[in-house]
Amino acid sequence: KLDDGGGNIAYISDDTSTWYYTTQDSNTALGYQAGYSMINGNNSVFVGDGAGALIVDGTRNTFLGSLAGDVNIHGTQNSAVGRNALGSNFGSLNVALGWEAGREILGSRQTFIGSGAGTNNQFGQGDTAVGYLSLYLQEPANSGTGAISAFASCGADCITVTTDNVPADGAEIIITDTTNYNGVWTVSTPTANTFDIVNVTFTDFTADDATGNWYLPTLTGNTALGYETGYYNSTGASSTYIGYRA
């Protein structure tokens, strides 16, 4: 057990070198590499091998289960219970309960309950699925995208992104395929070929990754209740599925 006196507690079973000790408050980690990369986050709980392993500055997250929330670097207010629940997820305000529930979703504001529920729902938003494999492999198209060619500092807690297609001011976008900036961000101060992402609390500027992509998620708003409901619903939106394989 490690306790820094500031409310951060880590329980380590075998290798103390795996704990990247946080400088912030009120975090609890239990398991090999749980919360391993945490630097600036607070009020989070990580239980299970690799739970929240790559999170850097996300706050108020609860990840319970091996690899739960493993690559959610900057997300906030997520709750995941189950092995690999919300695995490979970048967003915020998501809830996943069950084995691999919500795995490989990139967006935010999703609720998935049941083993495999919502798996691979990459660009959806506002979906609710309850039941084994409900809304499984829903793969809605993005609502906009652009290639990123550069990152630069624009001051404290601000990064300028250069792209071939600029999203609208205030848009919530998903950045992927970078080393340091994968996550869900809000667009600010767009110009002809740049936009800013602000409140980058983990650092003012890390590096010019010089590559990556941004995507605008799609408000799909589907509801599925039952065994394999909405299974392979790849393009539907604002739909309701109730009953066995509906």
mmCIF file of C-alpha atoms in Angstrom:
data_model
loop_
_atom_site.group_PDB
_atom_site.id
_atom_site.type_symbol
_atom_site.label_atom_id
_atom_site.label_comp_id
_atom_site.label_asym_id
_atom_site.label_seq_id
_atom_site.Cartn_x
_atom_site.Cartn_y
_atom_site.Cartn_z
ATOM 1 C CA LYS A 1 0.000 0.000 0.000
ATOM 2 C CA LEU A 2 1.258 3.491 -0.936
ATOM 3 C CA ASP A 3 -0.378 6.597 0.532
ATOM 4 C CA ASP A 4 1.013 10.064 -0.241
ATOM 5 C CA GLY A 5 -1.012 11.766 2.478
ATOM 6 C CA GLY A 6 -2.963 13.757 -0.091
ATOM 7 C CA GLY A 7 -5.755 11.264 -0.535
ATOM 8 C CA ASN A 8 -4.034 9.149 -3.200
ATOM 9 C CA ILE A 9 -3.773 5.460 -2.390
ATOM 10 C CA ALA A 10 -2.244 2.678 -4.475
ATOM 11 C CA TYR A 11 -2.377 -1.023 -3.612
ATOM 12 C CA ILE A 12 0.240 -3.004 -5.506
ATOM 13 C CA SER A 13 0.397 -6.757 -5.565
ATOM 14 C CA ASP A 14 3.794 -7.482 -7.075
ATOM 15 C CA ASP A 15 5.768 -4.665 -8.732
ATOM 16 C CA THR A 16 5.958 -1.195 -7.235
ATOM 17 C CA SER A 17 7.700 0.111 -10.358
ATOM 18 C CA THR A 18 4.393 -0.101 -12.229
ATOM 19 C CA TRP A 19 2.815 2.752 -10.264
ATOM 20 C CA TYR A 20 3.289 6.148 -11.935
ATOM 21 C CA TYR A 21 2.503 8.156 -8.840
ATOM 22 C CA THR A 22 -0.085 10.906 -9.203
ATOM 23 C CA THR A 23 0.481 14.464 -8.036
ATOM 24 C CA GLN A 24 -3.221 15.118 -7.511
ATOM 25 C CA ASP A 25 -5.830 14.174 -4.921
ATOM 26 C CA SER A 26 -8.305 11.502 -3.951
ATOM 27 C CA ASN A 27 -7.441 8.686 -6.343
ATOM 28 C CA THR A 28 -7.448 4.977 -5.530
ATOM 29 C CA ALA A 29 -5.745 2.283 -7.623
ATOM 30 C CA LEU A 30 -5.726 -1.456 -7.001
ATOM 31 C CA GLY A 31 -4.041 -3.852 -9.421
ATOM 32 C CA TYR A 32 -1.059 -4.150 -11.729
ATOM 33 C CA GLN A 33 -0.689 -0.886 -13.715
ATOM 34 C CA ALA A 34 -4.084 0.390 -12.566
ATOM 35 C CA GLY A 35 -4.041 4.163 -13.055
ATOM 36 C CA TYR A 36 -0.437 3.783 -14.180
ATOM 37 C CA SER A 37 -0.102 7.030 -16.168
ATOM 38 C CA MET A 38 -2.191 9.318 -13.957
ATOM 39 C CA ILE A 39 -0.592 12.745 -13.525
ATOM 40 C CA ASN A 40 -3.219 15.457 -13.092
ATOM 41 C CA GLY A 41 -6.523 13.672 -12.493
ATOM 42 C CA ASN A 42 -8.436 13.370 -9.238
ATOM 43 C CA ASN A 43 -11.408 11.730 -7.544
ATOM 44 C CA SER A 44 -11.043 8.507 -9.565
ATOM 45 C CA VAL A 45 -11.057 4.799 -8.704
ATOM 46 C CA PHE A 46 -9.229 2.106 -10.707
ATOM 47 C CA VAL A 47 -9.547 -1.542 -9.691
ATOM 48 C CA GLY A 48 -8.148 -4.409 -11.772
ATOM 49 C CA ASP A 49 -5.050 -5.118 -13.799
ATOM 50 C CA GLY A 50 -4.629 -2.312 -16.324
ATOM 51 C CA ALA A 51 -7.796 -0.490 -15.288
ATOM 52 C CA GLY A 52 -7.406 3.137 -16.391
ATOM 53 C CA ALA A 53 -3.800 2.346 -17.284
ATOM 54 C CA LEU A 54 -3.262 5.176 -19.777
ATOM 55 C CA ILE A 55 -5.402 7.866 -18.194
ATOM 56 C CA VAL A 56 -3.373 11.036 -17.696
ATOM 57 C CA ASP A 57 -5.638 13.851 -16.559
ATOM 58 C CA GLY A 58 -9.195 12.488 -16.545
ATOM 59 C CA THR A 59 -11.220 13.135 -13.406
ATOM 60 C CA ARG A 60 -14.111 11.527 -11.545
ATOM 61 C CA ASN A 61 -13.803 8.203 -13.395
ATOM 62 C CA THR A 62 -14.606 4.764 -11.963
ATOM 63 C CA PHE A 63 -13.086 1.773 -13.769
ATOM 64 C CA LEU A 64 -13.600 -1.632 -12.147
ATOM 65 C CA GLY A 65 -12.306 -4.718 -13.947
ATOM 66 C CA SER A 66 -9.238 -5.849 -15.828
ATOM 67 C CA LEU A 67 -8.495 -3.352 -18.651
ATOM 68 C CA ALA A 68 -11.636 -1.356 -17.889
ATOM 69 C CA GLY A 69 -11.167 2.134 -19.354
ATOM 70 C CA ASP A 70 -7.622 1.200 -20.277
ATOM 71 C CA VAL A 71 -6.868 3.902 -22.878
ATOM 72 C CA ASN A 72 -9.241 6.672 -21.807
ATOM 73 C CA ILE A 73 -6.546 9.333 -21.546
ATOM 74 C CA HIS A 74 -8.478 12.567 -20.902
ATOM 75 C CA GLY A 75 -12.094 11.489 -20.302
ATOM 76 C CA THR A 76 -14.147 12.508 -17.287
ATOM 77 C CA GLN A 77 -17.116 11.137 -15.374
ATOM 78 C CA ASN A 78 -17.063 7.676 -16.923
ATOM 79 C CA SER A 79 -18.209 4.556 -15.060
ATOM 80 C CA ALA A 80 -17.210 1.090 -16.274
ATOM 81 C CA VAL A 81 -17.636 -2.260 -14.513
ATOM 82 C CA GLY A 82 -16.456 -5.472 -16.172
ATOM 83 C CA ARG A 83 -13.413 -6.784 -17.964
ATOM 84 C CA ASN A 84 -12.499 -4.408 -20.787
ATOM 85 C CA ALA A 85 -15.657 -2.359 -20.222
ATOM 86 C CA LEU A 86 -15.109 1.004 -21.967
ATOM 87 C CA GLY A 87 -11.849 -0.442 -23.260
ATOM 88 C CA SER A 88 -10.298 1.653 -26.052
ATOM 89 C CA ASN A 89 -12.700 4.519 -25.302
ATOM 90 C CA PHE A 90 -11.757 8.207 -25.450
ATOM 91 C CA GLY A 91 -14.967 9.930 -24.356
ATOM 92 C CA SER A 92 -16.703 11.234 -21.242
ATOM 93 C CA LEU A 93 -20.002 10.723 -19.453
ATOM 94 C CA ASN A 94 -20.265 7.076 -20.514
ATOM 95 C CA VAL A 95 -21.637 4.156 -18.481
ATOM 96 C CA ALA A 96 -20.784 0.524 -19.252
ATOM 97 C CA LEU A 97 -21.654 -2.537 -17.171
ATOM 98 C CA GLY A 98 -20.645 -6.006 -18.340
ATOM 99 C CA TRP A 99 -17.837 -7.864 -20.052
ATOM 100 C CA GLU A 100 -16.535 -5.649 -22.883
ATOM 101 C CA ALA A 101 -19.582 -3.414 -22.665
ATOM 102 C CA GLY A 102 -18.862 -0.212 -24.559
ATOM 103 C CA ARG A 103 -15.522 -1.477 -25.859
ATOM 104 C CA GLU A 104 -14.053 0.535 -28.728
ATOM 105 C CA ILE A 105 -16.532 3.380 -28.586
ATOM 106 C CA LEU A 106 -14.947 6.768 -29.203
ATOM 107 C CA GLY A 107 -17.750 9.153 -28.288
ATOM 108 C CA SER A 108 -19.510 10.361 -25.155
ATOM 109 C CA ARG A 109 -22.874 10.173 -23.386
ATOM 110 C CA GLN A 110 -23.485 6.474 -24.019
ATOM 111 C CA THR A 111 -25.029 3.854 -21.707
ATOM 112 C CA PHE A 112 -24.379 0.157 -22.325
ATOM 113 C CA ILE A 113 -25.431 -2.610 -19.913
ATOM 114 C CA GLY A 114 -24.809 -6.274 -20.689
ATOM 115 C CA SER A 115 -21.899 -8.326 -21.975
ATOM 116 C CA GLY A 116 -20.739 -6.900 -25.294
ATOM 117 C CA ALA A 117 -23.440 -4.229 -25.338
ATOM 118 C CA GLY A 118 -22.490 -1.328 -27.582
ATOM 119 C CA THR A 119 -19.201 -2.854 -28.684
ATOM 120 C CA ASN A 120 -17.520 -0.930 -31.528
ATOM 121 C CA ASN A 121 -20.029 1.930 -31.522
ATOM 122 C CA GLN A 122 -17.299 4.288 -32.650
ATOM 123 C CA PHE A 123 -18.977 7.513 -33.706
ATOM 124 C CA GLY A 124 -22.398 7.286 -32.050
ATOM 125 C CA GLN A 125 -23.710 9.496 -29.266
ATOM 126 C CA GLY A 126 -26.727 9.360 -27.005
ATOM 127 C CA ASP A 127 -27.375 5.613 -27.303
ATOM 128 C CA THR A 128 -28.776 3.338 -24.581
ATOM 129 C CA ALA A 129 -28.485 -0.451 -24.830
ATOM 130 C CA VAL A 130 -29.477 -3.038 -22.215
ATOM 131 C CA GLY A 131 -28.963 -6.723 -22.924
ATOM 132 C CA TYR A 132 -26.375 -9.168 -24.204
ATOM 133 C CA LEU A 133 -24.795 -7.809 -27.427
ATOM 134 C CA SER A 134 -27.462 -5.126 -27.701
ATOM 135 C CA LEU A 135 -26.467 -2.481 -30.286
ATOM 136 C CA TYR A 136 -23.461 -4.679 -31.001
ATOM 137 C CA LEU A 137 -21.339 -3.476 -33.929
ATOM 138 C CA GLN A 138 -23.414 -0.383 -34.477
ATOM 139 C CA GLU A 139 -21.042 1.522 -36.721
ATOM 140 C CA PRO A 140 -22.597 4.856 -37.679
ATOM 141 C CA ALA A 141 -20.655 7.054 -40.070
ATOM 142 C CA ASN A 142 -18.975 10.148 -38.708
ATOM 143 C CA SER A 143 -20.557 13.514 -39.468
ATOM 144 C CA GLY A 144 -17.307 15.118 -40.586
ATOM 145 C CA THR A 145 -13.587 14.450 -40.611
ATOM 146 C CA GLY A 146 -10.218 15.991 -41.360
ATOM 147 C CA ALA A 147 -6.549 15.068 -41.511
ATOM 148 C CA ILE A 148 -4.282 16.717 -38.936
ATOM 149 C CA SER A 149 -0.812 17.832 -40.022
ATOM 150 C CA ALA A 150 0.521 19.740 -36.991
ATOM 151 C CA PHE A 151 0.061 20.656 -33.324
ATOM 152 C CA ALA A 152 1.433 23.825 -31.706
ATOM 153 C CA SER A 153 1.120 25.690 -28.431
ATOM 154 C CA CYS A 154 -1.273 28.653 -28.264
ATOM 155 C CA GLY A 155 -0.618 29.512 -24.631
ATOM 156 C CA ALA A 156 -1.478 28.033 -21.268
ATOM 157 C CA ASP A 157 -3.808 25.025 -21.535
ATOM 158 C CA CYS A 158 -4.290 25.621 -25.265
ATOM 159 C CA ILE A 159 -3.142 23.765 -28.382
ATOM 160 C CA THR A 160 -3.553 24.814 -32.016
ATOM 161 C CA VAL A 161 -4.343 22.063 -34.521
ATOM 162 C CA THR A 162 -3.597 22.410 -38.249
ATOM 163 C CA THR A 163 -5.951 20.450 -40.511
ATOM 164 C CA ASP A 164 -7.216 20.205 -44.087
ATOM 165 C CA ASN A 165 -10.840 20.613 -42.969
ATOM 166 C CA VAL A 166 -11.872 22.858 -40.077
ATOM 167 C CA PRO A 167 -14.854 21.973 -37.829
ATOM 168 C CA ALA A 168 -17.273 24.599 -36.552
ATOM 169 C CA ASP A 169 -16.631 26.643 -33.438
ATOM 170 C CA GLY A 170 -17.930 24.829 -30.357
ATOM 171 C CA ALA A 171 -18.117 21.436 -32.068
ATOM 172 C CA GLU A 172 -17.268 18.385 -29.965
ATOM 173 C CA ILE A 173 -14.806 16.288 -31.959
ATOM 174 C CA ILE A 174 -12.837 13.070 -31.506
ATOM 175 C CA ILE A 175 -9.086 13.184 -32.193
ATOM 176 C CA THR A 176 -7.411 9.837 -32.959
ATOM 177 C CA ASP A 177 -4.176 8.358 -34.315
ATOM 178 C CA THR A 178 -1.886 10.652 -32.304
ATOM 179 C CA THR A 179 0.628 9.994 -29.560
ATOM 180 C CA ASN A 180 -0.487 12.649 -27.084
ATOM 181 C CA TYR A 181 -3.886 14.065 -28.021
ATOM 182 C CA ASN A 182 -6.325 11.205 -28.566
ATOM 183 C CA GLY A 183 -9.607 12.150 -26.933
ATOM 184 C CA VAL A 184 -12.805 14.170 -27.158
ATOM 185 C CA TRP A 185 -12.252 17.923 -27.412
ATOM 186 C CA THR A 186 -14.251 21.108 -27.983
ATOM 187 C CA VAL A 187 -13.276 23.299 -30.937
ATOM 188 C CA SER A 188 -12.376 26.932 -30.307
ATOM 189 C CA THR A 189 -11.240 29.820 -32.514
ATOM 190 C CA PRO A 190 -11.391 28.148 -35.945
ATOM 191 C CA THR A 191 -9.559 29.779 -38.886
ATOM 192 C CA ALA A 192 -9.127 28.780 -42.523
ATOM 193 C CA ASN A 193 -6.898 25.810 -41.652
ATOM 194 C CA THR A 194 -6.535 25.677 -37.857
ATOM 195 C CA PHE A 195 -8.558 25.408 -34.676
ATOM 196 C CA ASP A 196 -7.727 25.384 -30.977
ATOM 197 C CA ILE A 197 -8.456 22.836 -28.274
ATOM 198 C CA VAL A 198 -8.500 24.375 -24.812
ATOM 199 C CA ASN A 199 -8.384 23.247 -21.184
ATOM 200 C CA VAL A 200 -5.583 20.822 -22.007
ATOM 201 C CA THR A 201 -4.830 20.368 -18.333
ATOM 202 C CA PHE A 202 -2.195 17.668 -18.561
ATOM 203 C CA THR A 203 0.334 20.047 -20.143
ATOM 204 C CA ASP A 204 0.466 23.296 -22.071
ATOM 205 C CA PHE A 205 2.022 21.551 -25.053
ATOM 206 C CA THR A 206 3.638 18.138 -25.271
ATOM 207 C CA ALA A 207 4.885 17.679 -28.830
ATOM 208 C CA ASP A 208 4.015 18.216 -32.465
ATOM 209 C CA ASP A 209 2.725 14.745 -33.281
ATOM 210 C CA ALA A 210 2.401 16.010 -36.888
ATOM 211 C CA THR A 211 -0.224 13.431 -37.709
ATOM 212 C CA GLY A 212 -3.690 12.298 -36.734
ATOM 213 C CA ASN A 213 -7.332 12.670 -37.659
ATOM 214 C CA TRP A 214 -10.392 14.328 -36.193
ATOM 215 C CA TYR A 215 -13.973 13.106 -36.456
ATOM 216 C CA LEU A 216 -17.336 14.666 -35.691
ATOM 217 C CA PRO A 217 -19.545 12.079 -33.961
ATOM 218 C CA THR A 218 -23.131 11.395 -35.001
ATOM 219 C CA LEU A 219 -26.034 11.888 -32.602
ATOM 220 C CA THR A 220 -27.585 8.457 -33.153
ATOM 221 C CA GLY A 221 -29.907 8.335 -30.130
ATOM 222 C CA ASN A 222 -30.864 4.662 -30.369
ATOM 223 C CA THR A 223 -32.476 2.640 -27.576
ATOM 224 C CA ALA A 224 -32.226 -1.158 -27.417
ATOM 225 C CA LEU A 225 -33.628 -3.458 -24.727
ATOM 226 C CA GLY A 226 -33.207 -7.224 -24.922
ATOM 227 C CA TYR A 227 -30.957 -10.017 -26.108
ATOM 228 C CA GLU A 228 -29.041 -8.938 -29.257
ATOM 229 C CA THR A 229 -31.443 -6.079 -29.915
ATOM 230 C CA GLY A 230 -30.238 -3.716 -32.619
ATOM 231 C CA TYR A 231 -27.515 -6.210 -33.530
ATOM 232 C CA TYR A 232 -25.557 -4.921 -36.564
ATOM 233 C CA ASN A 233 -27.686 -1.774 -36.735
ATOM 234 C CA SER A 234 -24.966 -0.035 -38.678
ATOM 235 C CA THR A 235 -26.744 3.085 -39.936
ATOM 236 C CA GLY A 236 -29.935 3.582 -37.910
ATOM 237 C CA ALA A 237 -30.633 6.579 -35.707
ATOM 238 C CA SER A 238 -33.413 7.597 -33.311
ATOM 239 C CA SER A 239 -34.613 3.994 -33.319
ATOM 240 C CA THR A 240 -36.056 1.818 -30.550
ATOM 241 C CA TYR A 241 -35.581 -1.965 -30.372
ATOM 242 C CA ILE A 242 -37.363 -4.054 -27.733
ATOM 243 C CA GLY A 243 -37.369 -7.831 -27.492
ATOM 244 C CA TYR A 244 -35.300 -10.831 -28.466
ATOM 245 C CA ARG A 245 -33.140 -9.916 -31.485
ATOM 246 C CA ALA A 246 -35.433 -7.068 -32.416
#
